[in-house]
Tab-separated table of C-alpha atoms in Angstrom:
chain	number	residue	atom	x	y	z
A	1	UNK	CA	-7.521	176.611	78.970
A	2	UNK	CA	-4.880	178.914	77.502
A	3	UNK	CA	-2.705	175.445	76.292
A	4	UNK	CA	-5.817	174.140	74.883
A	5	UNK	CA	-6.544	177.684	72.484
A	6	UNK	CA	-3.249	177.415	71.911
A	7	UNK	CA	-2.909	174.246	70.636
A	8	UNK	CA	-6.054	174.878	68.510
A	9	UNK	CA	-4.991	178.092	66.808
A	10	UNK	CA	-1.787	175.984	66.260
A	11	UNK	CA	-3.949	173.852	63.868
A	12	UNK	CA	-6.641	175.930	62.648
A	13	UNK	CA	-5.455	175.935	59.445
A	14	UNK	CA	-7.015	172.250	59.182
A	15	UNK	CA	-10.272	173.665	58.692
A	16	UNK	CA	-9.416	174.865	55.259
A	17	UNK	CA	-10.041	171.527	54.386
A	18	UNK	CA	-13.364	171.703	55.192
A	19	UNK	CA	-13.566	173.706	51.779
A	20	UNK	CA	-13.425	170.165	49.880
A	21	UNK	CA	-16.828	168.741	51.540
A	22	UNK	CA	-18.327	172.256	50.630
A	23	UNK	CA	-16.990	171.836	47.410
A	24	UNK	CA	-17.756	168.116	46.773
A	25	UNK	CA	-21.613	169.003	47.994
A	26	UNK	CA	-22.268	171.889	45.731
A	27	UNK	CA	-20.864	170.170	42.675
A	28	UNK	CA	-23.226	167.130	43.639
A	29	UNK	CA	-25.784	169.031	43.709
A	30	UNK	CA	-25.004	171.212	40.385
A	31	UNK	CA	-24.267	167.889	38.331
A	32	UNK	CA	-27.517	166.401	39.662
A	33	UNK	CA	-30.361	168.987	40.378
A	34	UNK	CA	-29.148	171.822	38.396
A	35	UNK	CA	-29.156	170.239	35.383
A	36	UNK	CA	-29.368	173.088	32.159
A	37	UNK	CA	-31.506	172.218	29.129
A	38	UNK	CA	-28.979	172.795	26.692
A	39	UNK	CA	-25.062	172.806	27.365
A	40	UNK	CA	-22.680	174.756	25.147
A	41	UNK	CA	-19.916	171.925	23.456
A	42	UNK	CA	-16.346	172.919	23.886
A	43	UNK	CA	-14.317	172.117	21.028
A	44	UNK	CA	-12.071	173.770	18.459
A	45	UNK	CA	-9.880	173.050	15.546
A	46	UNK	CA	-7.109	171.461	17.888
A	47	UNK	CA	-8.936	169.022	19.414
A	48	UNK	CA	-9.705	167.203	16.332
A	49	UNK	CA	-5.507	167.257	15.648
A	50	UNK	CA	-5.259	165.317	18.694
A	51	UNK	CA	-5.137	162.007	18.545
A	52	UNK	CA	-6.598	159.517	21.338
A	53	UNK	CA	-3.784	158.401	23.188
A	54	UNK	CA	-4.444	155.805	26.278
A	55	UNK	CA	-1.047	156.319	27.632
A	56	UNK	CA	-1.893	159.998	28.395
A	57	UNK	CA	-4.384	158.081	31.289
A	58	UNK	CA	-1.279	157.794	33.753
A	59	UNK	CA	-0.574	161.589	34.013
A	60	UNK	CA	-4.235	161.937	34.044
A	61	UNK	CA	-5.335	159.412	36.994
A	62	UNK	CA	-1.792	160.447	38.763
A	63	UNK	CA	-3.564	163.646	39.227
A	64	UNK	CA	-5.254	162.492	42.174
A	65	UNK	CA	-2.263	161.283	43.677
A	66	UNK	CA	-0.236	164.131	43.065
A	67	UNK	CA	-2.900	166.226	44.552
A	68	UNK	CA	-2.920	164.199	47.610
A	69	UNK	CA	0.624	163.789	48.248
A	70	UNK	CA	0.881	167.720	47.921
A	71	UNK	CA	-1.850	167.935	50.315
A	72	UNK	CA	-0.177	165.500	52.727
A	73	UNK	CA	3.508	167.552	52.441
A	74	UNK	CA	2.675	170.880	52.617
A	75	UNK	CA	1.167	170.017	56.061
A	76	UNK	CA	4.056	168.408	57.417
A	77	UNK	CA	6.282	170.860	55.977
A	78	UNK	CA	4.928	174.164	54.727
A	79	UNK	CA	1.663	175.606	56.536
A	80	UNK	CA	2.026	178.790	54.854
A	81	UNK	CA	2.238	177.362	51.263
A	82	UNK	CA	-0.961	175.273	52.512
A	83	UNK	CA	-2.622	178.025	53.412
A	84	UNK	CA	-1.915	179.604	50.025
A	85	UNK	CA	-2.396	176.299	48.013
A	86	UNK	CA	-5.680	176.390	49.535
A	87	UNK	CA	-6.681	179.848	49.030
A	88	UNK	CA	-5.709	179.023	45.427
A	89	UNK	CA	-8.016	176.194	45.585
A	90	UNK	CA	-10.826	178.257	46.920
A	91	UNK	CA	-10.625	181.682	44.235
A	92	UNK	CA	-10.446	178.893	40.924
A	93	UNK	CA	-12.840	176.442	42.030
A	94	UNK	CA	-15.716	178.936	42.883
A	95	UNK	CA	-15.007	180.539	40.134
A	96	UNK	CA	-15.151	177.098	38.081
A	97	UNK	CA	-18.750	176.398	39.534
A	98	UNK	CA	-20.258	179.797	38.948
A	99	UNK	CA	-18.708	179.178	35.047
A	100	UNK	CA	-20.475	176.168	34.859
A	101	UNK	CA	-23.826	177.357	36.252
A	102	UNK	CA	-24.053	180.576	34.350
A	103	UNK	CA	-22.404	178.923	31.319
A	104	UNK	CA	-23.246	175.475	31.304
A	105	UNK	CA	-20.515	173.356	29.146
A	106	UNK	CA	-19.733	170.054	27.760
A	107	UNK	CA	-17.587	168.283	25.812
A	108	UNK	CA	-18.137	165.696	23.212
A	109	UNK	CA	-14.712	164.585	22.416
A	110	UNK	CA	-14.615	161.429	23.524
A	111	UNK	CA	-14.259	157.928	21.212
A	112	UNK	CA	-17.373	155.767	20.975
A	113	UNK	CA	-15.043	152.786	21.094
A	114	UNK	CA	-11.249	152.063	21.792
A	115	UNK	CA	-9.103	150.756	19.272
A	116	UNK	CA	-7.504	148.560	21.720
A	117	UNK	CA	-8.484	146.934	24.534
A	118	UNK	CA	-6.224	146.651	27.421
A	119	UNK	CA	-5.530	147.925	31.360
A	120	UNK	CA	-5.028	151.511	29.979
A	121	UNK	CA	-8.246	151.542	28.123
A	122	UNK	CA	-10.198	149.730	30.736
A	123	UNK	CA	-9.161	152.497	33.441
A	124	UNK	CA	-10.185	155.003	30.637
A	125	UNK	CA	-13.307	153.708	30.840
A	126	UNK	CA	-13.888	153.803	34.390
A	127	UNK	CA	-12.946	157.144	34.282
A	128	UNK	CA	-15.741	158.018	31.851
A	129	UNK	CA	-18.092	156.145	33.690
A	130	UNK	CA	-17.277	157.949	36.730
A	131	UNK	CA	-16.894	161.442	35.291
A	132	UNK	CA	-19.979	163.049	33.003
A	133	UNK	CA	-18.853	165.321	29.936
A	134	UNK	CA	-20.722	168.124	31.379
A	135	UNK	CA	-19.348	171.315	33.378
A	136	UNK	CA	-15.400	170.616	31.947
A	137	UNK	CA	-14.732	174.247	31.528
A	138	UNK	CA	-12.613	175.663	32.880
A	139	UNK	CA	-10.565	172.474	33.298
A	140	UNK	CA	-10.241	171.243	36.719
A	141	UNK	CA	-7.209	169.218	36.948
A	142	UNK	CA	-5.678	172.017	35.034
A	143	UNK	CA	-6.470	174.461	38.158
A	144	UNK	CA	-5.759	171.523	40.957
A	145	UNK	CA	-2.284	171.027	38.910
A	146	UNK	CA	-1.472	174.611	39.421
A	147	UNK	CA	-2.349	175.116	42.636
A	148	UNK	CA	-0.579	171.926	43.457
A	149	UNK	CA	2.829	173.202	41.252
A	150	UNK	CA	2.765	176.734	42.589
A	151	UNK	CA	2.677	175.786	46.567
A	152	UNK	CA	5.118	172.999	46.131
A	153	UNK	CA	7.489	175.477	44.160
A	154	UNK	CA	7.895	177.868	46.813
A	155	UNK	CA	8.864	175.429	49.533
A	156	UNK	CA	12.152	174.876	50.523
A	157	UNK	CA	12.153	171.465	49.836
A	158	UNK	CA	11.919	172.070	45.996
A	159	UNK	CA	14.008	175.028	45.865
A	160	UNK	CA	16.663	173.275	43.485
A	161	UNK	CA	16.891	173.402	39.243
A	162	UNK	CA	15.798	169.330	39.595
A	163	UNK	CA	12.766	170.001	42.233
A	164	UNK	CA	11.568	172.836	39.474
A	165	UNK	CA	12.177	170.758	36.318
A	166	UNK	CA	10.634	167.737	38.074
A	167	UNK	CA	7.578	169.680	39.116
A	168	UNK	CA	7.105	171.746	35.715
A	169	UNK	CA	7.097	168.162	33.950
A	170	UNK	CA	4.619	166.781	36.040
A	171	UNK	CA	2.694	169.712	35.435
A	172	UNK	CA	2.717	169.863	31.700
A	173	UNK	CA	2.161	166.220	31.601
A	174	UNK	CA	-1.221	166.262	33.425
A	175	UNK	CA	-2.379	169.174	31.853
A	176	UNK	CA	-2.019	168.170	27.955
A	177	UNK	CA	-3.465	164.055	29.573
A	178	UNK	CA	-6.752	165.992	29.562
A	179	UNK	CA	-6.878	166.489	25.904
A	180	UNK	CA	-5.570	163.364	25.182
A	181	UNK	CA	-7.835	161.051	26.732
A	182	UNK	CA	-10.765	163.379	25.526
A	183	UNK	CA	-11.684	164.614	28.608
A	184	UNK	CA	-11.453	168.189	28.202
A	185	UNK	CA	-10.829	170.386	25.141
A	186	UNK	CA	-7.988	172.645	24.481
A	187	UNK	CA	-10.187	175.734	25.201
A	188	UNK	CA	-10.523	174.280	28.801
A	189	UNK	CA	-6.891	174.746	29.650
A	190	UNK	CA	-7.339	178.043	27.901
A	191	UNK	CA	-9.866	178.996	30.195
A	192	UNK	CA	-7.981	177.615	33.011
A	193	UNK	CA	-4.837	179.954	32.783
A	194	UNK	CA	-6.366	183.532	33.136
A	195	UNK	CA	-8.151	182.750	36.751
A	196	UNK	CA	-4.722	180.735	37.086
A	197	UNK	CA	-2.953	183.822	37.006
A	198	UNK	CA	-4.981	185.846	38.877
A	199	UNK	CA	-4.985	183.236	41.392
A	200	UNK	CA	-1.501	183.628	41.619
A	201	UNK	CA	-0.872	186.521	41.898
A	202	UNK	CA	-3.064	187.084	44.654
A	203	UNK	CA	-1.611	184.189	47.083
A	204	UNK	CA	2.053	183.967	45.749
A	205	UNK	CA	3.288	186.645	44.301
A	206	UNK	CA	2.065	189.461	46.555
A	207	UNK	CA	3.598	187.424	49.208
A	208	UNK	CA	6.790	187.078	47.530
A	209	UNK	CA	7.006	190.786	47.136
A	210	UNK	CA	6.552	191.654	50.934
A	211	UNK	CA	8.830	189.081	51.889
A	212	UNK	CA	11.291	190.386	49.548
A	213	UNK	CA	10.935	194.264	50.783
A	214	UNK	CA	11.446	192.506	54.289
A	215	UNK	CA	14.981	190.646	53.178
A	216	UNK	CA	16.065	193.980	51.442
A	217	UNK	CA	15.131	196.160	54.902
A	218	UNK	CA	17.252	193.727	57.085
A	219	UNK	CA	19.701	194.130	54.894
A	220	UNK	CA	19.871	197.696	54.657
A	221	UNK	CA	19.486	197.290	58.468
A	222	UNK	CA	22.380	195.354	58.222
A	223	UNK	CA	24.603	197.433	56.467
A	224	UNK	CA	23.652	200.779	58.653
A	225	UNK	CA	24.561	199.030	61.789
């Protein structure tokens, strides 16, 4: 009995990802029952300075992927960055739904018709189809990206000037795809950064400073000996 409670306190932290079903339920229900009569358009000088740009899709569809993949590593490798990935997850996207129901958003940004017709466009139009213009502040994949970046960034694995670099392209990348392919505005990754930041400092860097006061008390422990 004691190997079994064990083993499932071992891999408790599995259940966080019961937070995505929640999630993907009360979004359902918010994009299709709780519908507002009138939705505020996000837009501002910038986004009419941007250009459509169908290339921009690939950073924007790799999203999912990169998502996924950090997802799938930080299990295998780094519990404790899941754990605060997660948390992350959980403090941005509630706040992001209780944005959206309060202040109920949209964005109409995006081209009646493509200039060109090819792969690129075509997945850009799935996309659309798939995805409504409504409740795009603040920006999702901005938030995902983050939470994503920040976990991966304190593991081990990417503790290197090339892991960082790689990871703070792939960040900046998706991010400015979202304005690109008209999917979000510009004040959407505005929005994004301040609950990004509180976000962060809640999981990571409060953890990185007790960690650090630990390394500096061996040491001194260290040295005294």
């Amino acid at each position: 009995m004691s190997r079994r409670l064990e083993k499932a306190r071992h891999y408790r932290h599995l259940l966080l990802c019961l937070f995505w079903v929640v999630y993907g339920i009360v979004f359902t229900l918010i994009e299709r029952y709780l519908t507002a009569e009138s939705y505020y358009p996000m837009h501002c000088a910038m986004d009419d300075w941007i250009p459509f740009c169908e290339l921009f899709i690939i950073p924007y569809a790799f999203w999912y992927f990169y998502l996924l993949g950090a997802h799938l590593f930080l299990l295998r490798y780094d519990v404790t960055a899941f754990r605060k990935m997660m948390l992350f997850f959980i403090i941005t996207y509630a706040y992001a739904i209780l944005f959206c129901v309060f202040f109920p958003n949209c964005q109409e940004l995006r081209p009646e018709h493509f200039a060109r017709n090819n792969l690129l466009t075509r997945l850009t139009g799935l996309i659309y189809a798939a995805d409504t213009n409504t409740n795009v502040s603040p920006s999702m994949h901005v938030l995902g990206t983050l939470a994503a970046t920040f976990a991966l960034w304190n593991t081990d694995r990417f503790q290197t000037k090339q892991g960082h670099a790689a990871l703070a392209v792939i960040t900046v990348l998706i991010c400015v795809s979202t304005v690109f392919v008209k999917q979000h505005s510009v004040l959407d990754i505005i929005a994004a950064l301040p609950i990004s930041a509180v976000a962060w400092l809640i999981c990571f860097r409060r953890k990185e400073r007790h960690s650090k006061k630990k390394r500096e008390r061996g040491a001194v422990a260290w040295f005294a000996a």
